Coordinates of C-alpha atoms and ligand atoms in Angstrom, one line a residue:
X1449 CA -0.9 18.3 -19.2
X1450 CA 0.6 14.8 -20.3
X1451 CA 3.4 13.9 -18.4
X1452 CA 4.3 11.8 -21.7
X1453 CA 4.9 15.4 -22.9
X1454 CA 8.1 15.4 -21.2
X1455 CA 9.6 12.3 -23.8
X1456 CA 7.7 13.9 -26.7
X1457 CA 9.9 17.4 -26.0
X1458 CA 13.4 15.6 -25.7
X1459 CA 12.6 13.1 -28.6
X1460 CA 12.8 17.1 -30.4
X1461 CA 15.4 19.1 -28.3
X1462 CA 17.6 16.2 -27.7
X1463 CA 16.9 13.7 -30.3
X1464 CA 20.8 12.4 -31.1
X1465 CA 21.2 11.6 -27.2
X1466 CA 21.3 8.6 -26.1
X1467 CA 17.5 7.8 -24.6
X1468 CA 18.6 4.2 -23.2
X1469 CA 21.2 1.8 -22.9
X1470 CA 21.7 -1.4 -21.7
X1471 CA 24.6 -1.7 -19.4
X1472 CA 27.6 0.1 -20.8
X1473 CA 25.7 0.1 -24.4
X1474 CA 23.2 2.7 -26.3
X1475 CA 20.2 1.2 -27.4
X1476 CA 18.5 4.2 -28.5
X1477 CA 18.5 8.3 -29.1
X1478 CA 15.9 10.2 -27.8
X1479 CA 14.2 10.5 -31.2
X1480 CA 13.7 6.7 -31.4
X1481 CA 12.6 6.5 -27.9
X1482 CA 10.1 8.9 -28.7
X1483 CA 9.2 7.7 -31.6
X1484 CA 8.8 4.0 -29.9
X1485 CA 6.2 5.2 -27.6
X1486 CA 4.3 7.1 -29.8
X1487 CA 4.0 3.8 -32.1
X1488 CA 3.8 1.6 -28.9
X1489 CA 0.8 3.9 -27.6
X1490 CA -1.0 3.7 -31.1
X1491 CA -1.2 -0.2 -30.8
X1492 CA -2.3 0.5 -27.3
X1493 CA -5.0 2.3 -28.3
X1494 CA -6.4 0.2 -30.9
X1495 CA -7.5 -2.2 -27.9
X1496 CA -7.9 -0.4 -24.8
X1497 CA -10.3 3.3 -24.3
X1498 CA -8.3 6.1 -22.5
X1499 CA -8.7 5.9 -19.0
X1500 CA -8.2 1.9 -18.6
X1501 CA -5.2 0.8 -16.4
X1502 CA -2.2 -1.5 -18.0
X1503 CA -0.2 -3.4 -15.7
X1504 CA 3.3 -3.6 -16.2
X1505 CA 4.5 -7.0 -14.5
X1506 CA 8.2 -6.9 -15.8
X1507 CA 11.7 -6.9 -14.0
X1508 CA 13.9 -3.8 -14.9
X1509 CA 14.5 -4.1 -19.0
X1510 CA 14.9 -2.0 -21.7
X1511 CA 11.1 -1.8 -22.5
X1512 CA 10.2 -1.0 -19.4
X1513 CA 10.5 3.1 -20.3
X1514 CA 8.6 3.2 -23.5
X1515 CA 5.7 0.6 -22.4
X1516 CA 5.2 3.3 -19.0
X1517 CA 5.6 6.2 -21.3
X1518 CA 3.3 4.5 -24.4
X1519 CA 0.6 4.3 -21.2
X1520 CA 1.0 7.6 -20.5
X1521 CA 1.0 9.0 -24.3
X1522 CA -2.1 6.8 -25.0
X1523 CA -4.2 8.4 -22.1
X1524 CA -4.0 5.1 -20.2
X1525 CA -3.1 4.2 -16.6
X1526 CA 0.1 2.7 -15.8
X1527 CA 0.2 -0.2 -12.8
X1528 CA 3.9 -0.9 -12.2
X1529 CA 3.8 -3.9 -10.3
X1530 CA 7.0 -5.9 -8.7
X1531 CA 7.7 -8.4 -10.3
X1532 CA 9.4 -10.1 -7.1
X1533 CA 5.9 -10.7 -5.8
X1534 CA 4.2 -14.6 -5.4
X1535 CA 1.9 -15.4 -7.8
X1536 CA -0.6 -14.7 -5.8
X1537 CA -0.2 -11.1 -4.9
X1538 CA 0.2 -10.5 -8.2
X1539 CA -2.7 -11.7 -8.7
X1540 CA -4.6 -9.6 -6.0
X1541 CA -3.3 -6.7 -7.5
X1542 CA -4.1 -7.8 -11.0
X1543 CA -8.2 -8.1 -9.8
X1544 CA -8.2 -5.0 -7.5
X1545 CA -6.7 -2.8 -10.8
X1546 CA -9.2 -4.6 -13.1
X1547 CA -6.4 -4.0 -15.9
X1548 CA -7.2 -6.0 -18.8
X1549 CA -4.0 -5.8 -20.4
X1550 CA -0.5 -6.6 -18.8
X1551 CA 2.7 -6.6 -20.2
X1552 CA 5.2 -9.3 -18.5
X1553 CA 8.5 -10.2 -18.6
X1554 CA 9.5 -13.7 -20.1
X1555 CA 10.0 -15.9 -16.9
X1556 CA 6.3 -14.2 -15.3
X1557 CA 4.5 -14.0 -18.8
X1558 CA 3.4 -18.1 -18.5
X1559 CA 2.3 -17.9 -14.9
X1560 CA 0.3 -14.6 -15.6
X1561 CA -1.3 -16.4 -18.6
X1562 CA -3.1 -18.5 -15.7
X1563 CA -4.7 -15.8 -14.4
X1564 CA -6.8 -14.7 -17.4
X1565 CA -10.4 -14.6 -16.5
X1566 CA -11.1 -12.2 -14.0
X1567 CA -10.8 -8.8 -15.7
X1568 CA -7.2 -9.6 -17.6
X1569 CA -7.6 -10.7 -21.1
X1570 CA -4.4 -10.4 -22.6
X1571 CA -0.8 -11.0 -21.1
X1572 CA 2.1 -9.7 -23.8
X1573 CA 5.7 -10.8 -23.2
X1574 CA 8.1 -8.2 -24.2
X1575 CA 10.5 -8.7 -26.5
X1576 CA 8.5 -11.2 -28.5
X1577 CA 7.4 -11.1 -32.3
X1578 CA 4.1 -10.1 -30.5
X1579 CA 5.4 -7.5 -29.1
X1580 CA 7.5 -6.1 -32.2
X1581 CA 4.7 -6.3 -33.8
X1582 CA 2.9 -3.5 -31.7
X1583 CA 5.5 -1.2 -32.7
X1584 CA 4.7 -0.8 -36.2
X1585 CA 1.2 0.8 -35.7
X1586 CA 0.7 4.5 -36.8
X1587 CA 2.3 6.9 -34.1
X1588 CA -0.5 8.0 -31.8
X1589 CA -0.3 12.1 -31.2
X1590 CA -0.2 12.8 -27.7
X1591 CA -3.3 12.0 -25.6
X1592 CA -5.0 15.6 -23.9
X1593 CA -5.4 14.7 -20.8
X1594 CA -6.3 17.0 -17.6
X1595 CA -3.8 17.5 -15.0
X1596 CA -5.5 15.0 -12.6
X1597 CA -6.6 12.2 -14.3
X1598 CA -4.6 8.9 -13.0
X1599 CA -1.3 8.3 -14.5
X1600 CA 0.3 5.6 -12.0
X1601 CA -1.1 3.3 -9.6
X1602 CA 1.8 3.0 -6.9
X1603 CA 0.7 -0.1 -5.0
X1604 CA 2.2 0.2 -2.0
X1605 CA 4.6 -2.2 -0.4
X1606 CA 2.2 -3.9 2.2
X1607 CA 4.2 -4.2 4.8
X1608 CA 1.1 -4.1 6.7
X1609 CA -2.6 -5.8 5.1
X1610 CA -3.2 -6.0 1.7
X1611 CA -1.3 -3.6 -1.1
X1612 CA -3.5 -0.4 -2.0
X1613 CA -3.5 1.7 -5.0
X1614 CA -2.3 4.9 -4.4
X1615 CA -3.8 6.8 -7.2
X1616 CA -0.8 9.1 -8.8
X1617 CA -2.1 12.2 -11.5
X1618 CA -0.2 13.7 -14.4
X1619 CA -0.1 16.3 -12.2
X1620 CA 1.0 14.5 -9.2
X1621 CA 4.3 13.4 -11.0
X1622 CA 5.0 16.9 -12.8
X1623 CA 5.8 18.7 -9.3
X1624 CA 7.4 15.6 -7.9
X1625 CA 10.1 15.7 -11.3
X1626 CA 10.2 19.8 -10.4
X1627 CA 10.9 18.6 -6.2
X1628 CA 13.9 16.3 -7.6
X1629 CA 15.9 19.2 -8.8
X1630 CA 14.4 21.7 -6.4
X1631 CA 15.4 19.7 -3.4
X1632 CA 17.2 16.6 -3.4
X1633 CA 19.6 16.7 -6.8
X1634 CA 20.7 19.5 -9.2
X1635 CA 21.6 18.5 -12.6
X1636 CA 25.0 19.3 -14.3
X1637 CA 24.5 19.5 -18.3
X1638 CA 23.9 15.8 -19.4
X1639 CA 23.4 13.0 -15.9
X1640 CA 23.0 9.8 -16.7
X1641 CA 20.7 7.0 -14.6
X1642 CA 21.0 3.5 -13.5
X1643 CA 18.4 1.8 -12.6
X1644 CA 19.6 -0.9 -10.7
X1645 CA 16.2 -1.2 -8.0
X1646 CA 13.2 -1.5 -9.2
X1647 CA 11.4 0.3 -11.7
X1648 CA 8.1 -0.2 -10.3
X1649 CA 9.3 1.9 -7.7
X1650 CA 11.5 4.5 -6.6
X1651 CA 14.0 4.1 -9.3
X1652 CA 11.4 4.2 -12.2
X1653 CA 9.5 7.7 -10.0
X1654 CA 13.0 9.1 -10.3
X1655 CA 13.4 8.2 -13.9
X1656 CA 10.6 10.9 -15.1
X1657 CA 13.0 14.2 -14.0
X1658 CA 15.6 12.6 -15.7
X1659 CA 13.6 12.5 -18.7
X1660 CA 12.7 15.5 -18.9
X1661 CA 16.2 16.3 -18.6
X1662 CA 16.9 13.6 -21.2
X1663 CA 19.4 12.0 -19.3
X1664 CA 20.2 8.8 -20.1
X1665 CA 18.4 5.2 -18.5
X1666 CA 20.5 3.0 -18.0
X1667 CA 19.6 -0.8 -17.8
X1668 CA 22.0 -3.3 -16.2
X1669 CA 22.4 -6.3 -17.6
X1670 CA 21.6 -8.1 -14.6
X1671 CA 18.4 -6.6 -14.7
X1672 CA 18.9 -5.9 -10.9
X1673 CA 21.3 -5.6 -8.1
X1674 CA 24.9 -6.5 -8.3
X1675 CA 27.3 -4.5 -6.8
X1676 CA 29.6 -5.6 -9.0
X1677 CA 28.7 -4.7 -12.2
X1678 CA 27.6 -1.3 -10.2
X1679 CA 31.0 -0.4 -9.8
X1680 CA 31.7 -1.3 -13.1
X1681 CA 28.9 0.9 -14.8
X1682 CA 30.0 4.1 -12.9
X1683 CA 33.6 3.7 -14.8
X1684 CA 31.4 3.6 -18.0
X1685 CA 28.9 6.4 -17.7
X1686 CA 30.0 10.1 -16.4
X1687 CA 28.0 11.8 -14.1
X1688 CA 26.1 8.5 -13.2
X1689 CA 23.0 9.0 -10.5
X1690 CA 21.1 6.2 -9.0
X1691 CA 18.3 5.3 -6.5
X1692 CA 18.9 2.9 -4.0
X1693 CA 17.3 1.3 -0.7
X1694 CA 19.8 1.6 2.4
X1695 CA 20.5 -2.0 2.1
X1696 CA 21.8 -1.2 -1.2
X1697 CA 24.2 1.0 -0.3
X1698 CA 25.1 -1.1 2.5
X1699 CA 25.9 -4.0 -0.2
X1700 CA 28.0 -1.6 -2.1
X1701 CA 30.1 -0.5 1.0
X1702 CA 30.6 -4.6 1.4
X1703 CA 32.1 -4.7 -1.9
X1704 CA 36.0 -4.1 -2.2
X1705 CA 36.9 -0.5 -2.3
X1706 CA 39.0 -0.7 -5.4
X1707 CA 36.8 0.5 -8.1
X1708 CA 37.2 3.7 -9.7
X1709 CA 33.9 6.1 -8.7
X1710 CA 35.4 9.4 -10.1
X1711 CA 32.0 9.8 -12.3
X1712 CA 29.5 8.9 -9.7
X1713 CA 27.4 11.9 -9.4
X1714 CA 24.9 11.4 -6.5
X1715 CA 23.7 8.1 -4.8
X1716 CA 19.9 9.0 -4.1
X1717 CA 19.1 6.5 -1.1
X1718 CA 15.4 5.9 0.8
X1719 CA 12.4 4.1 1.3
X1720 CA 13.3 2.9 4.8
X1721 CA 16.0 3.8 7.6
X1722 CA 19.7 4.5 6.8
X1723 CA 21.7 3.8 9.8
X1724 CA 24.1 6.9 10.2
X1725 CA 27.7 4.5 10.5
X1726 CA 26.6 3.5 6.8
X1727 CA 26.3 7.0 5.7
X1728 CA 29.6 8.1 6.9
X1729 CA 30.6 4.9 5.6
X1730 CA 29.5 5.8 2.2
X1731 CA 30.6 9.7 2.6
X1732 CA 34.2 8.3 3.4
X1733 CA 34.2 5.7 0.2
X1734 CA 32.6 7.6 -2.8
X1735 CA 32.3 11.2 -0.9
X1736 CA 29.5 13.2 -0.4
X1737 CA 27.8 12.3 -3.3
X1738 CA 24.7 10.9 -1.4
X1739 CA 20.6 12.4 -1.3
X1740 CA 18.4 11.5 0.7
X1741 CA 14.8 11.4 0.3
X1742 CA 11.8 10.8 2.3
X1743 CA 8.3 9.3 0.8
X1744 CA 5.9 7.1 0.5
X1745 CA 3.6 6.0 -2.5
X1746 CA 1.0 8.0 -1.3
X1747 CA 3.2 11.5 -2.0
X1748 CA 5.7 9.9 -4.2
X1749 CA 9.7 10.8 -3.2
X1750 CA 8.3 13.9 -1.6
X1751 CA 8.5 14.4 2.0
X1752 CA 11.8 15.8 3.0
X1753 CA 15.4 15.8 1.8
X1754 CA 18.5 15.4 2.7
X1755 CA 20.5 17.1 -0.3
X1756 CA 24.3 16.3 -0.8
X1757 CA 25.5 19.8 0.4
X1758 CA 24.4 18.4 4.4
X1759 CA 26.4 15.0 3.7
X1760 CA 29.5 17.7 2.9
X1761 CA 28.9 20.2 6.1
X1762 CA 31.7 17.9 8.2
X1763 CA 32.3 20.2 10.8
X1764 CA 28.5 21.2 11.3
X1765 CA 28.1 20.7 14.8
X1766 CA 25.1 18.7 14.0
X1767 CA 26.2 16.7 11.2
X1768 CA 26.0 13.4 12.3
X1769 CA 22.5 14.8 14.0
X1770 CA 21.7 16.1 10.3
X1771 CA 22.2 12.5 8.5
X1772 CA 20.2 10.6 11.0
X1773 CA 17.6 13.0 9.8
X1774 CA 15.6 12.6 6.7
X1775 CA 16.0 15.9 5.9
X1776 CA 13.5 19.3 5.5
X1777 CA 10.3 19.5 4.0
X1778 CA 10.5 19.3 0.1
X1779 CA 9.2 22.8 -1.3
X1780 CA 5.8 21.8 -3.2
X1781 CA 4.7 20.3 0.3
X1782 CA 3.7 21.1 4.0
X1783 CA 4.7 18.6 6.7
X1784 CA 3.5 18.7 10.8
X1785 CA 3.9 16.5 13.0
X1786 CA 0.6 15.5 15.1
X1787 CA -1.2 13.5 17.8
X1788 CA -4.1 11.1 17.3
X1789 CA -6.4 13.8 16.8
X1790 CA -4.2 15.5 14.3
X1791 CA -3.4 18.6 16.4
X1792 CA 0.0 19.8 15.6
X1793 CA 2.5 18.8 18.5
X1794 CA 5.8 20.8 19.4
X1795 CA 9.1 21.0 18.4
X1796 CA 11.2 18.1 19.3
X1797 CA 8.1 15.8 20.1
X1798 CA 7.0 13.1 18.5
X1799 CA 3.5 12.9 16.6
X1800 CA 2.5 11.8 13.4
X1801 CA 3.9 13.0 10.0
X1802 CA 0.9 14.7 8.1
X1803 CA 1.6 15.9 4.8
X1804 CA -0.1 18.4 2.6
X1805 CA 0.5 19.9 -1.4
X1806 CA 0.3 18.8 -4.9
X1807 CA 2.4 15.8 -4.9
X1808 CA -0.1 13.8 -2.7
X1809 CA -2.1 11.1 -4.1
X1810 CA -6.1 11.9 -4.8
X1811 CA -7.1 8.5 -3.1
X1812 CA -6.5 4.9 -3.1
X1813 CA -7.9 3.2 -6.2
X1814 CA -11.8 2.2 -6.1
X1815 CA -11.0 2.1 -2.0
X1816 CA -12.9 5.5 -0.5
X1817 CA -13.0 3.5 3.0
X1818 CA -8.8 3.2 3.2
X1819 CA -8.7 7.1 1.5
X1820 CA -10.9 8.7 3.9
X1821 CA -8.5 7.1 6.8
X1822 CA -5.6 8.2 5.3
X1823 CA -6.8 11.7 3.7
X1824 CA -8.7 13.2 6.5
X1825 CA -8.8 17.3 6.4
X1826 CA -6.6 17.6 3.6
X1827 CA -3.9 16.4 4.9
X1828 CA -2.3 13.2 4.2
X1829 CA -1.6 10.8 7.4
X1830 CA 1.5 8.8 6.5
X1831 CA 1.6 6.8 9.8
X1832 CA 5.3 7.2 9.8
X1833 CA 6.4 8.8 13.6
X1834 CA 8.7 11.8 13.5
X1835 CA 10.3 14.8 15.6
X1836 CA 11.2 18.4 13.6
X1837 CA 14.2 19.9 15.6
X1838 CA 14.8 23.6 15.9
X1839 CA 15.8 24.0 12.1
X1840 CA 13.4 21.9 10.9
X1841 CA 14.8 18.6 9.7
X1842 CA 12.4 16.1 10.8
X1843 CA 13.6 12.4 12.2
X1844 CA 11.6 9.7 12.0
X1845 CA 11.1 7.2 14.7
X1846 CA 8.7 4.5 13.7
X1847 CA 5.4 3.8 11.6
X1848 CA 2.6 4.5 14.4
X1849 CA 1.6 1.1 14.6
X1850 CA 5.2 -0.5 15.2
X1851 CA 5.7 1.7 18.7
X1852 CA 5.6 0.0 21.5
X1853 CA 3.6 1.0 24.7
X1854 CA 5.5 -0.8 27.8
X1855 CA 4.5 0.3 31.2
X1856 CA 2.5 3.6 30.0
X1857 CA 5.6 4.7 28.1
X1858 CA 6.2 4.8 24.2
X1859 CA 9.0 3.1 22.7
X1860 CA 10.2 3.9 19.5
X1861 CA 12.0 0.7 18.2
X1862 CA 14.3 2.5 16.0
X1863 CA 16.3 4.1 19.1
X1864 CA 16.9 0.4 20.5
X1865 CA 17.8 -0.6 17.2
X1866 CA 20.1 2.2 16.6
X1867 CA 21.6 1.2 19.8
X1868 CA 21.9 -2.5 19.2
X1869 CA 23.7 -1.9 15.6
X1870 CA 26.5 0.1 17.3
X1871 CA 27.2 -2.9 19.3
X1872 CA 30.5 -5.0 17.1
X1873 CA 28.8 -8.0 17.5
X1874 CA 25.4 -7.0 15.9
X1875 CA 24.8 -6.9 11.8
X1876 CA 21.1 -6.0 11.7
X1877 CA 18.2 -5.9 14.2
X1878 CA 14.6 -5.7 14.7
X1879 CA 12.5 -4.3 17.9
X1880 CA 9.2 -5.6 18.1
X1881 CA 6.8 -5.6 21.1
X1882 CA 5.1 -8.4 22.6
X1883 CA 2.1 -8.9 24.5
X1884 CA 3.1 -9.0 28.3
X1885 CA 0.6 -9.0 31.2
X1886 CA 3.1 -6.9 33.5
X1887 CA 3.7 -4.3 31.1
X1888 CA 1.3 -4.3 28.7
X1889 CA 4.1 -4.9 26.0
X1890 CA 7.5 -5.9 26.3
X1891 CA 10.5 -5.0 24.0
X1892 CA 11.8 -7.9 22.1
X1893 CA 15.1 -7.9 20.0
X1894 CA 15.3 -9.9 16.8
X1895 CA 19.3 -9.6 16.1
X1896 CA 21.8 -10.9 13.3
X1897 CA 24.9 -11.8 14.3
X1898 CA 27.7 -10.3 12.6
X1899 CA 29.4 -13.7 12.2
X1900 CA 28.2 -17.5 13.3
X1901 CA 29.7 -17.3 16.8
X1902 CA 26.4 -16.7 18.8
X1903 CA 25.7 -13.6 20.2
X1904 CA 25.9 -13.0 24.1
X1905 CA 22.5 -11.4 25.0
X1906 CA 23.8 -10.3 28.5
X1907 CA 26.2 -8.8 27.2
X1908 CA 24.0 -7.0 24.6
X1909 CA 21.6 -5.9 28.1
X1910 CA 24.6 -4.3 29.4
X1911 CA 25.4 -2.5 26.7
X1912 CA 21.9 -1.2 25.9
X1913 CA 21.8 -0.9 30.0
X1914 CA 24.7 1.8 28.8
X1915 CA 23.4 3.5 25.9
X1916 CA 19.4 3.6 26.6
X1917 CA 17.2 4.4 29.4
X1918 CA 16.7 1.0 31.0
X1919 CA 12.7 0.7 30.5
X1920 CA 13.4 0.5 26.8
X1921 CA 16.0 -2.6 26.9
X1922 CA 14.9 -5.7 25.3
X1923 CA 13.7 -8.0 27.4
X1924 CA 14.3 -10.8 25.3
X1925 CA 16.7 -11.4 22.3
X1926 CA 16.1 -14.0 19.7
X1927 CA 19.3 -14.7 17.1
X1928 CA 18.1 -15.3 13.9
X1929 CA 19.9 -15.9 10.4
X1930 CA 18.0 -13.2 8.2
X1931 CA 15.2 -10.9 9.2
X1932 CA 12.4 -11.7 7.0
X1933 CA 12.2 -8.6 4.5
X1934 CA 10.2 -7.7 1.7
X1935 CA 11.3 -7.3 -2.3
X1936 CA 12.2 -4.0 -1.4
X1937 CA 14.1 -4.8 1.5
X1938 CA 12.1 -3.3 4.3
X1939 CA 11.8 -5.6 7.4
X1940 CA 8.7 -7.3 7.7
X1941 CA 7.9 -6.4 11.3
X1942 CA 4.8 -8.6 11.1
X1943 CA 5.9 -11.8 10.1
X1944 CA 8.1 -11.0 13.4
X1945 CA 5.6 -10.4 15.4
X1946 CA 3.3 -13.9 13.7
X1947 CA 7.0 -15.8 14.8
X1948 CA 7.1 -14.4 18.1
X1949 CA 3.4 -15.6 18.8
X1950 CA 4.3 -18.8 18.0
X1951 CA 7.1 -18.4 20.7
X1952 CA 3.8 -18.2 22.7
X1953 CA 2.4 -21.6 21.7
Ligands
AMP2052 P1 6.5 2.9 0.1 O1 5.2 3.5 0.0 O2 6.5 1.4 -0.2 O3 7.5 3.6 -0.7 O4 7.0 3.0 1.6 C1 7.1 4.2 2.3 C2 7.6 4.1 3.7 O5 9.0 3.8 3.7 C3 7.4 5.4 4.4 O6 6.2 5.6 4.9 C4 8.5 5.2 5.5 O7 8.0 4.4 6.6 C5 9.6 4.5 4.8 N1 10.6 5.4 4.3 C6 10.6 6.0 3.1 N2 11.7 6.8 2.9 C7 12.4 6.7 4.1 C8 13.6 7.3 4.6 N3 14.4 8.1 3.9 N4 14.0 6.9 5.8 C9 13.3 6.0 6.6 N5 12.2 5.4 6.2 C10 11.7 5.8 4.9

């Protein structure tokens, strides 16, 4: 089945509701959405055979929905791409995809022209005559396609090597929308969501269940992040949803409190750690209207969940336990936790997260050396660290290859971040290991300090001397003014760990 079927059904059932707006403004109903990308998709089709990738190099817009969904109608493949990315990674993951058509935003559509030559032959600018234009071909019927032919080709992030294609099917994306309202979020009658991170990424996964809810997509202005005009779209839309990255959140906690948030329906926050003071920082501003989710490209926003009923339990016992968790499996998958030679380890150790169903990726694109290391006996190796506890919500500690091994012992920098945050002089910190001929590695702290005055490091050891088992303690602090991050926000441990080798020289 099409997952394009999903905007073909509301364009019928829920054809007066508004399909899209642009902040607080409709654009379009679900009919004229529908009937868009049914246009869009016949203009498609004229140049490209089903089957070929498009790229999609835009920030968030109004197009951005009906180009994905014209793809998806027209039996092609869509290739969100960020658009934050340097010229040049775009253009890696322009030649890797091969795609031969790319729609751009304005500000990228010049630069991408310059890379015409490899396989790309024809960059269109949205919301040009050009693009107009491709709206007034015949409406295209719906593509047959089979449940597991390619629909989306997530590259993932790279905070580590070069970005892969994690190959997402129709089918892939159809239990993933079912795992949204299964597990993380239940719908009330008509939701509305902003998408205010990217759309070549979590927020534009989590826009598919809303469509086939037809809820409203909202579009801010901005075309991005601004807490701002956040706060300013919840007063405008009731029962508003929206996916955003922990430093998100963090932003909007950082924002004067005196906004109205009565409509806000359900912050859906992931894609790297939450620190557990924000989350009950966040419970006590807009109340427990958070979600959490757990994920990676590779099984897209379906590990495990946190729903908004756990953020409400107060006087659990374990609450605070329960929100430094990422949750419990979601139901359309199986998660264990393993050692290197995937044997499943015990209850409240830590192994590897290995994860098994129908949301999990068929391979990397054209890349059968990087899927067989990351698909080996069915089961999906995630290289994210994690312990279950007794009821089964699983915490995460680290990606595998970010632990450090100091004297024999593993390290999980998380804890010694976790630790380091608490302190009042700390904003944000990173743990990396460095080569050491005593130990083998030693723990070093990159920290932010919460304001200019420098930060005392021995008085940061005896506070972690306090808090941690002293083998984990950094043995070196460096203050720094930002951690180097990717578009997504996720620290870029490497580019710590190139810094702290030139430390070294
Ligand atoms: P990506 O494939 O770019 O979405 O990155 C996925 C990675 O982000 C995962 O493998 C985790 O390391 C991290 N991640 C995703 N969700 C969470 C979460 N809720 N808490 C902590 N880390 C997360």
């Amino acid at each position: 089945m099409n997952i394009a079927a999903h905007l073909a059904r509301a364009g019928r059932f829920a054809a007066e509701r508004p399909a899209l707006a642009l902040g607080a403004g409709t654009l379009l109903t679900y009919g004229e959405l529908a009937e868009r990308t049914a246009r869009l998709a016949g203009s498609l089709r004229q140049r490209l055979k089903p089957g070929e990738p498009v790229a999609l190099v835009m920030a968030n817009c109004p197009e951005y929905l009906e180009i994905l969904y014209a793809c998806w109608h027209a039996g092609l493949i869509a290739v969100p791409v960020n658009a934050k990315l340097h010229l040049n990674e775009l253009a890696y993951i322009l030649s890797d995809c091969e795609a031969r058509t790319c729609f751009a935003s304005a500000a990228l559509a010049t630069g991408l022209s310059g890379l015409r030559g490899g396989a790309l032959r024809d960059v269109i600018e949205v919301g040009t005559s050009k693009y107009e234009a491709m709206l007034a071909a015949e409406p295209l019927p719906l593509a047959d396609v089979p449940p597991e032919a390619p629909a989306w080709l997530f590259y993932t992030s790279g905070t580590t090597g070069q970005p892969k294609g994690a190959t997402l099917s129709h089918h892939n994306l159809r239990v993933m929308s079912w795992c949204y309202f299964a597990d993380v979020d239940q719908e009330s009658p008509w939701t509305a969501i902003l998408h205010a991170a990217p759309l070549s990424h979590g927020s534009g996964l989590y826009a598919l269940p809303h469509v086939m809810q037809a809820s409203c997509q909202v579009i801010p202005e901005s075309g991005g992040f601004d807490p701002a005009e956040i706060y300013e779209l919840i007063g405008a839309w009731p029962n508003l949803v929206f996916f955003a990255a922990p430093t998100m959140v963090k932003r909007l906690l950082d924002h004067p409190a005196d906004a109205d948030t009565a409509n806000l329906k359900t912050i859906l926050y992931g894609g790297g750690p939450m620190y557990t003071a924000d989350s009950v920082a966040a419970i006590e501003r807009f109340g427990p209207k958070l979600a959490q989710l757990y994920g990676q490209g590779e099984t897209p926003m379906t590990i495990t969940a946190l729903p908004a009923r756990v953020h409400a339990e107060t006087d659990h016992p374990r609450w605070l336990e329960r929100l430094a968790s990422v949750g419990v499996p979601q139901s359309a998958v199986e998660v264990r936790t393993a050692d290197a030679h995937s044997h499943s380890v015990g209850t409240g150790e830590v192994g590897e997260i290995l994860v098994r169903g129908q949301t999990v990726m068929r391979g990397y694109w054209r890349n059968p050396q990087a899927t067989a290391q990351t698909l080996r006996d069915g089961w999906l190796h995630t290289g994210d660290m994690g312990s279950f506890d007794e009821e089964g919500f699983l915490t995460l500690k680290d990606r595998a290859k970010d632990v450090i091994i100091s004297g024999g012992s593993n390290i999980y920098p998380r804890e010694v971040e976790d630790v380091l945050l608490k302190h009042a002089g700390v904003a944000e910190a990173a743990v990396i290991g460095r080569a050491d001929r005593e130990w083998g590695e030693a723990v070093v702290a990159y920290v932010v300090p919460q304001t200019r005055e420098s930060i005392d490091a021995a008085a940061l050891d005896s506070f972690c001397i306090d808090n941690i088992a002293r083998f984990k303690r950094p043995r070196i602090y460096r203050v720094i003014g930002d951690l180097p991050k990717n578009n997504y926000g996720k620290v870029l441990k490497r580019v710590l760990r190139e810094m702290e080798k030139e430390h070294d020289g």
